[in-house]
PDB file of C-alpha atoms in Angstrom:
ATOM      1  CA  UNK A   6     194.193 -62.146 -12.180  1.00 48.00           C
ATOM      2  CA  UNK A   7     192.747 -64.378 -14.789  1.00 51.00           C
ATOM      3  CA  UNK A   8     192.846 -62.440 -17.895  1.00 52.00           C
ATOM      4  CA  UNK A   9     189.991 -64.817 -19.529  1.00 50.00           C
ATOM      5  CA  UNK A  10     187.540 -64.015 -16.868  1.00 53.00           C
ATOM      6  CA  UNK A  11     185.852 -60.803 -18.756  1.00 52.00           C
ATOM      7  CA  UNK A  12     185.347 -62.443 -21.605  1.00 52.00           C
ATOM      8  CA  UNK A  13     184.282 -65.389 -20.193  1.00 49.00           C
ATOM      9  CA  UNK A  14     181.738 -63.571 -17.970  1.00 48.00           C
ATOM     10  CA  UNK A  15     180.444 -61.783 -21.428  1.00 44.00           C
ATOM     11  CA  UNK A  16     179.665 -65.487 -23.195  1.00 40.00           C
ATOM     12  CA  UNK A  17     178.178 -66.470 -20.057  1.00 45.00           C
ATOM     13  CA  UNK A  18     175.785 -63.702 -20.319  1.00 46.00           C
ATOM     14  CA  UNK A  19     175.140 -64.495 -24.063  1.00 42.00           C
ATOM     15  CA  UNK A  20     174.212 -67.715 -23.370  1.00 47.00           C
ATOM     16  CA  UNK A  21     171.732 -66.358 -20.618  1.00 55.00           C
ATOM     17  CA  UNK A  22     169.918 -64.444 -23.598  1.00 64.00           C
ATOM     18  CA  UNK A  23     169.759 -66.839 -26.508  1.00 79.00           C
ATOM     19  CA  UNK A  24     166.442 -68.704 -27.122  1.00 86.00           C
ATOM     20  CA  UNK A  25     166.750 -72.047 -28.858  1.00 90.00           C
ATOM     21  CA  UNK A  26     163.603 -71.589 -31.391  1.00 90.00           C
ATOM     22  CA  UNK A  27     160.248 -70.101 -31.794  1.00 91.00           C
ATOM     23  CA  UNK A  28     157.438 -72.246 -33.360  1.00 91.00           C
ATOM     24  CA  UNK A  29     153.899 -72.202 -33.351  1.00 89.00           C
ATOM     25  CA  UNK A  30     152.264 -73.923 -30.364  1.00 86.00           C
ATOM     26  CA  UNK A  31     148.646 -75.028 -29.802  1.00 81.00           C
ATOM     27  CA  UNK A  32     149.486 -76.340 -26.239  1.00 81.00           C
ATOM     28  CA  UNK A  33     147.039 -73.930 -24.175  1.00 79.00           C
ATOM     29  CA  UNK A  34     148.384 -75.199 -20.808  1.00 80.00           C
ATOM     30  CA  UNK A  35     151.858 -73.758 -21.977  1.00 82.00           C
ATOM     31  CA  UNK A  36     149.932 -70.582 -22.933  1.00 77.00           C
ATOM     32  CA  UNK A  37     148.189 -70.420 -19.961  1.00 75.00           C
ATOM     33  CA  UNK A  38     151.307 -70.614 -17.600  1.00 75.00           C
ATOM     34  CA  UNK A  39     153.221 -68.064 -19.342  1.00 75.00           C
ATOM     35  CA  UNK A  40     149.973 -65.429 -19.213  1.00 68.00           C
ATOM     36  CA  UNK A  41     149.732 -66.117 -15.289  1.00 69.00           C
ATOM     37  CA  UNK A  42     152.941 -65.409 -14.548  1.00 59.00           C
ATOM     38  CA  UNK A  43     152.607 -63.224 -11.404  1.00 57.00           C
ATOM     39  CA  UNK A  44     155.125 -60.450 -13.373  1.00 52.00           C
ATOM     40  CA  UNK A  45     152.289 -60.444 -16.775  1.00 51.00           C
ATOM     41  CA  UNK A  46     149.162 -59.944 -14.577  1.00 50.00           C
ATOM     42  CA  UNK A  47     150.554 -57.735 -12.251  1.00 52.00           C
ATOM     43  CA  UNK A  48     152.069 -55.301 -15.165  1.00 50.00           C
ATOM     44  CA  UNK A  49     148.584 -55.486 -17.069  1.00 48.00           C
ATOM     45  CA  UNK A  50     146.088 -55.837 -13.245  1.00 48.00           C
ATOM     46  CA  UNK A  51     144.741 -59.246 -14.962  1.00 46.00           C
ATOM     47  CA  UNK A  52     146.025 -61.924 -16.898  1.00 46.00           C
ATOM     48  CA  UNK A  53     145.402 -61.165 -20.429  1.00 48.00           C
ATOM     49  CA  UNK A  54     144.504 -64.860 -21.189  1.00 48.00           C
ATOM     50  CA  UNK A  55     142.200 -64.563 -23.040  1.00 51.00           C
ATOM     51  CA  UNK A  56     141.245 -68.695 -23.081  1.00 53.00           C
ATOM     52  CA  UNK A  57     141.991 -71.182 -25.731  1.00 54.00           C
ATOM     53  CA  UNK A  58     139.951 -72.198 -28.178  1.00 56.00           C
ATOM     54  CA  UNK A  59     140.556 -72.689 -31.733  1.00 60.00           C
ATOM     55  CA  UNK A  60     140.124 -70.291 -33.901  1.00 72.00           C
ATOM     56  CA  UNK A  61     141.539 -69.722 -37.785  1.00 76.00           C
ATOM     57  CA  UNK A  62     142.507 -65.947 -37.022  1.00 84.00           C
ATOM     58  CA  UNK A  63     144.584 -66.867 -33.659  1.00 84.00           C
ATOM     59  CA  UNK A  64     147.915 -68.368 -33.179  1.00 87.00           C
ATOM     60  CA  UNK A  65     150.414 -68.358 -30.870  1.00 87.00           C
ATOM     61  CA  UNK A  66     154.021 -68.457 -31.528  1.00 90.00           C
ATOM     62  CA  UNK A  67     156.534 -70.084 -28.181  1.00 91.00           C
ATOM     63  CA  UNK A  68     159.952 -69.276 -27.964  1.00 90.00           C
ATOM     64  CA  UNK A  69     162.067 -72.242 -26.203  1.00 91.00           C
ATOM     65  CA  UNK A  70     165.037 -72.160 -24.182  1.00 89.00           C
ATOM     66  CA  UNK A  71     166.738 -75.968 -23.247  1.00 89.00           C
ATOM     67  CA  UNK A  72     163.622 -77.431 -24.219  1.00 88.00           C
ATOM     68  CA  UNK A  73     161.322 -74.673 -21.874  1.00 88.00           C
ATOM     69  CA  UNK A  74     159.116 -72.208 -22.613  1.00 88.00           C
ATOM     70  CA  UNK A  75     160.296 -68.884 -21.677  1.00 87.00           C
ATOM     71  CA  UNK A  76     157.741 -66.269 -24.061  1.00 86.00           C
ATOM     72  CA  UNK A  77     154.842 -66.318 -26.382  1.00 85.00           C
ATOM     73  CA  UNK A  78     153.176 -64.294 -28.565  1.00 87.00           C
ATOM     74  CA  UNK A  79     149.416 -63.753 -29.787  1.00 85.00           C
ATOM     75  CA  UNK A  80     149.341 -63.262 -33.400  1.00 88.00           C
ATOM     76  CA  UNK A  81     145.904 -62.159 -34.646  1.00 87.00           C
ATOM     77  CA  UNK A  82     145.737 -62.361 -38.479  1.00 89.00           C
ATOM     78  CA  UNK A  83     143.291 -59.431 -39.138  1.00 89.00           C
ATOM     79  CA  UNK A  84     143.923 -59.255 -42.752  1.00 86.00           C
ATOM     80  CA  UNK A  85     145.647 -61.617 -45.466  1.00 78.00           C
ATOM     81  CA  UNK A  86     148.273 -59.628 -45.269  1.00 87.00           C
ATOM     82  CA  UNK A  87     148.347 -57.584 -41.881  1.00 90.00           C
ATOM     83  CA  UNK A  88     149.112 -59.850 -38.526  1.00 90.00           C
ATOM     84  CA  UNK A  89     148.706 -58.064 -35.124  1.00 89.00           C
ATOM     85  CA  UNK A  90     151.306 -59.485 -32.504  1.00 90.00           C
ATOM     86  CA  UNK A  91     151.574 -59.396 -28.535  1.00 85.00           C
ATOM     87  CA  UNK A  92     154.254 -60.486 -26.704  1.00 82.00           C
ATOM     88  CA  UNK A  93     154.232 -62.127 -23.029  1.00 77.00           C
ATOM     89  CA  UNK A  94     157.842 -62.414 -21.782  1.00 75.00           C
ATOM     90  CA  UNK A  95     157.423 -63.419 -17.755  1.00 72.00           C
ATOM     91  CA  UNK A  96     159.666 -61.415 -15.557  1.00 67.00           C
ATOM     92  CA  UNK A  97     162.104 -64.612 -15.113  1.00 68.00           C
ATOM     93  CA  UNK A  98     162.756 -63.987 -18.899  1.00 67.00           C
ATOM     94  CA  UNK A  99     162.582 -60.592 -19.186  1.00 74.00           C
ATOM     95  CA  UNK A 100     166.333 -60.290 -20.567  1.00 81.00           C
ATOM     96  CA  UNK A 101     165.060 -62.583 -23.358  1.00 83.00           C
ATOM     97  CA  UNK A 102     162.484 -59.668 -24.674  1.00 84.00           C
ATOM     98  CA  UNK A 103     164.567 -58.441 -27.257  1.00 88.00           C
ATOM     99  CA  UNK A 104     165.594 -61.523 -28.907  1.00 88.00           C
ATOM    100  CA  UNK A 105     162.568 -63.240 -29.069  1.00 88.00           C
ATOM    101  CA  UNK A 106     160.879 -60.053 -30.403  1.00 90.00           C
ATOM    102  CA  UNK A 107     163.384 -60.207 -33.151  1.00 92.00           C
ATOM    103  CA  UNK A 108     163.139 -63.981 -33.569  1.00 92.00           C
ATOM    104  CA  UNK A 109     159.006 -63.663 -33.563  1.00 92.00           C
ATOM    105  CA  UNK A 110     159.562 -61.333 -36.800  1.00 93.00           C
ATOM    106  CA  UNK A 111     161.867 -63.467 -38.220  1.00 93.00           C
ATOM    107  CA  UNK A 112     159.091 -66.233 -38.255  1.00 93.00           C
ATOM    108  CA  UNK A 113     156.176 -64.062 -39.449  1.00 93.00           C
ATOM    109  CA  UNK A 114     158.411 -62.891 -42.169  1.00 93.00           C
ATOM    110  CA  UNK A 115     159.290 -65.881 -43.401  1.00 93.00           C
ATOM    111  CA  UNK A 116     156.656 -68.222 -42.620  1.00 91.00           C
ATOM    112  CA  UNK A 117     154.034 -66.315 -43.154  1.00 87.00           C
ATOM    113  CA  UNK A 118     153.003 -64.583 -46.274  1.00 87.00           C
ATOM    114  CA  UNK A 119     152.594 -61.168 -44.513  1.00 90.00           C
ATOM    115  CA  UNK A 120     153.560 -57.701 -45.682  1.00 93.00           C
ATOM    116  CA  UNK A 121     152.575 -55.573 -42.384  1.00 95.00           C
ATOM    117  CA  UNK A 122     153.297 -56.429 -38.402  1.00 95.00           C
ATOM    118  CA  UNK A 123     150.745 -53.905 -36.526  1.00 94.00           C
ATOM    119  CA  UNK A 124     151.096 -53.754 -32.208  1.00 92.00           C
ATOM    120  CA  UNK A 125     149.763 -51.371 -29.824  1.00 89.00           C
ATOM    121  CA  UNK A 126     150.704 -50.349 -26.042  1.00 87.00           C
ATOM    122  CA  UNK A 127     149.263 -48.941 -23.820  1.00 83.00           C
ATOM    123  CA  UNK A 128     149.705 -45.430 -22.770  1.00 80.00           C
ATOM    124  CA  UNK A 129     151.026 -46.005 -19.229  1.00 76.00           C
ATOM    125  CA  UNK A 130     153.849 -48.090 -20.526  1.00 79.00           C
ATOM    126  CA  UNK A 131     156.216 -45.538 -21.778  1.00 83.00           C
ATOM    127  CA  UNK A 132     159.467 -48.044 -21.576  1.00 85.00           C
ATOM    128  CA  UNK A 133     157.532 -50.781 -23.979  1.00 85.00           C
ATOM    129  CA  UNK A 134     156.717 -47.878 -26.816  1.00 88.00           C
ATOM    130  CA  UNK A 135     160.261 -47.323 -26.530  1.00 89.00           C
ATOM    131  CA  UNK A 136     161.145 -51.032 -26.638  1.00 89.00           C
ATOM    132  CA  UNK A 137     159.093 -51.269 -29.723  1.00 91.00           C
ATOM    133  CA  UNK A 138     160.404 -48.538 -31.725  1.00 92.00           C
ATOM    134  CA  UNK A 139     163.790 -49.854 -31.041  1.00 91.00           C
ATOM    135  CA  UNK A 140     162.447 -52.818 -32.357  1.00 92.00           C
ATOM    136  CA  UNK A 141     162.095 -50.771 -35.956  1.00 94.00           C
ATOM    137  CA  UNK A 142     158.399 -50.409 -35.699  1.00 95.00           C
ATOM    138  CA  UNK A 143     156.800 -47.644 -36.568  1.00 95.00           C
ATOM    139  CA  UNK A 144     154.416 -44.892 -34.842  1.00 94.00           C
ATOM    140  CA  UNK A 145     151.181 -44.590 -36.208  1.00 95.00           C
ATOM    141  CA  UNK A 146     149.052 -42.485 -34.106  1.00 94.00           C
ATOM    142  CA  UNK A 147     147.168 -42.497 -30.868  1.00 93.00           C
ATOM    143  CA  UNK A 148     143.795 -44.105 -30.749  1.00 91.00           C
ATOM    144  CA  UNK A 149     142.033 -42.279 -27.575  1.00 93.00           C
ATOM    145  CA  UNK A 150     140.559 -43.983 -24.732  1.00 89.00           C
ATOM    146  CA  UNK A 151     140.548 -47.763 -26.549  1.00 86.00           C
ATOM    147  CA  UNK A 152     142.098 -49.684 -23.837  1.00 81.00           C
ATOM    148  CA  UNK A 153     140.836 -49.960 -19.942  1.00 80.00           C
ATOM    149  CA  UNK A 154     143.545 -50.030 -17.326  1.00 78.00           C
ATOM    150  CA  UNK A 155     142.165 -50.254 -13.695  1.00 79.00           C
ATOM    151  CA  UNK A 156     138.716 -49.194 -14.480  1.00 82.00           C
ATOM    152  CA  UNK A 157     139.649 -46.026 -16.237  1.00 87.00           C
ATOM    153  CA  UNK A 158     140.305 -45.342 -19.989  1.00 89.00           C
ATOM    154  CA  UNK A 159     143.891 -45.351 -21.095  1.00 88.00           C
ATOM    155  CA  UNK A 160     145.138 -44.597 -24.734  1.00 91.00           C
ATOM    156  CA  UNK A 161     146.576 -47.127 -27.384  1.00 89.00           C
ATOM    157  CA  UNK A 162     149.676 -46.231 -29.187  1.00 91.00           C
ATOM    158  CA  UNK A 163     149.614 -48.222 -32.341  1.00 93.00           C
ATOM    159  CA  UNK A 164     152.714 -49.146 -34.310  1.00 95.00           C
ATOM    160  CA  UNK A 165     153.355 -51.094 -37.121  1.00 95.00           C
ATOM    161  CA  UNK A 166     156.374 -52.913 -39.993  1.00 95.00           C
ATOM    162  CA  UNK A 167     156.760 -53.391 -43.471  1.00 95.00           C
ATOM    163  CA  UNK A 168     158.273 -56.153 -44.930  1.00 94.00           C
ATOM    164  CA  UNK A 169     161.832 -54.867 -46.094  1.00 93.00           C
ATOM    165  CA  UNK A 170     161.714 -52.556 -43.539  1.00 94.00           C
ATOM    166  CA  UNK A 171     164.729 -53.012 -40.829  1.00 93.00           C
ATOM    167  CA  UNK A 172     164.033 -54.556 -37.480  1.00 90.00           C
ATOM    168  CA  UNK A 173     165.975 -56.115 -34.876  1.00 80.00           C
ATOM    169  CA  UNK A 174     167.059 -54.250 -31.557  1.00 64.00           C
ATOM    170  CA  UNK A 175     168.655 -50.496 -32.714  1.00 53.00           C
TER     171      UNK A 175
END
């Protein structure tokens, strides 16, 4: 029995969950695949794409993978120093979740002069509130009946991170 095999097995899965970078894009056919991934608009009964269109408060971040993109994320600057992010991992990428979560904060952190990362789920996604409190956010509070899901009104958990605060997968 090959002794090496284990271990080789383990940096074949690390390789499997790296992403090569994360950088702004402005590319909204790149955006536009990732939000139509069968997986996203299934999970959320539409595709949250929302359209393109330039705006100052909007920006998407891409994370790449051998020169593909394999996630985004929406980040809505709502204050100078509050940004609101949402993540779109398809469900070919799924694995890569965590990292590029962690690699999205990174950015914001230090590209961005911004003290507090805000999200929000939706109630009937009790494995991403978990996700994102693993992530080091923080629970806020509920906010009632502020998000639709299949024509009936769901609840919004909202979460958010200081700067200095720890973060990464726990």
């Amino acid at each position: 029995m090959d002794q090496h095999k284990p271990d080789r097995q383990r940096h074949e899965r690390m390789d499997q969950q790296r992403i090569d970078r994360v950088e702004p894009c402005n590319n909204p056919d790149v955006i536009r695949a990732l939000y139509d991934d069968p997986f996203v608009q299934d999970r959320y009964g539409q595709s949250n794409y929302y359209g393109f269109h330039p705006d100052p408060d909007r920006f998407y971040l891409v994370g790449y993978k051998d020169g593909k993109p394999v996630a985004c994320t929406l980040c809505i600057i709502k204050t100078w120093f509050d940004i609101e992010v949402h993540l779109c991992v398809p469900e070919t990428n799924k694995t890569l979740g965590p990292i590029f979560a962690k690699m999205t904060l990174d950015w914001l952190f230090a590209n961005a002069p911004v003290t507090r990362i805000s999200t929000s789920v939706v109630g009937v996604f009790p494995q991403v509130r978990n996700f994102v409190k693993r992530l080091g956010f923080t629970e806020e509070g509920t906010a009632r009946g502020a998000a639709y899901r299949d024509s009936a009104p769901v609840d919004l958990w909202c979460f958010s991170l200081l700067r200095g605060e720890p973060y990464g997968r726990r």
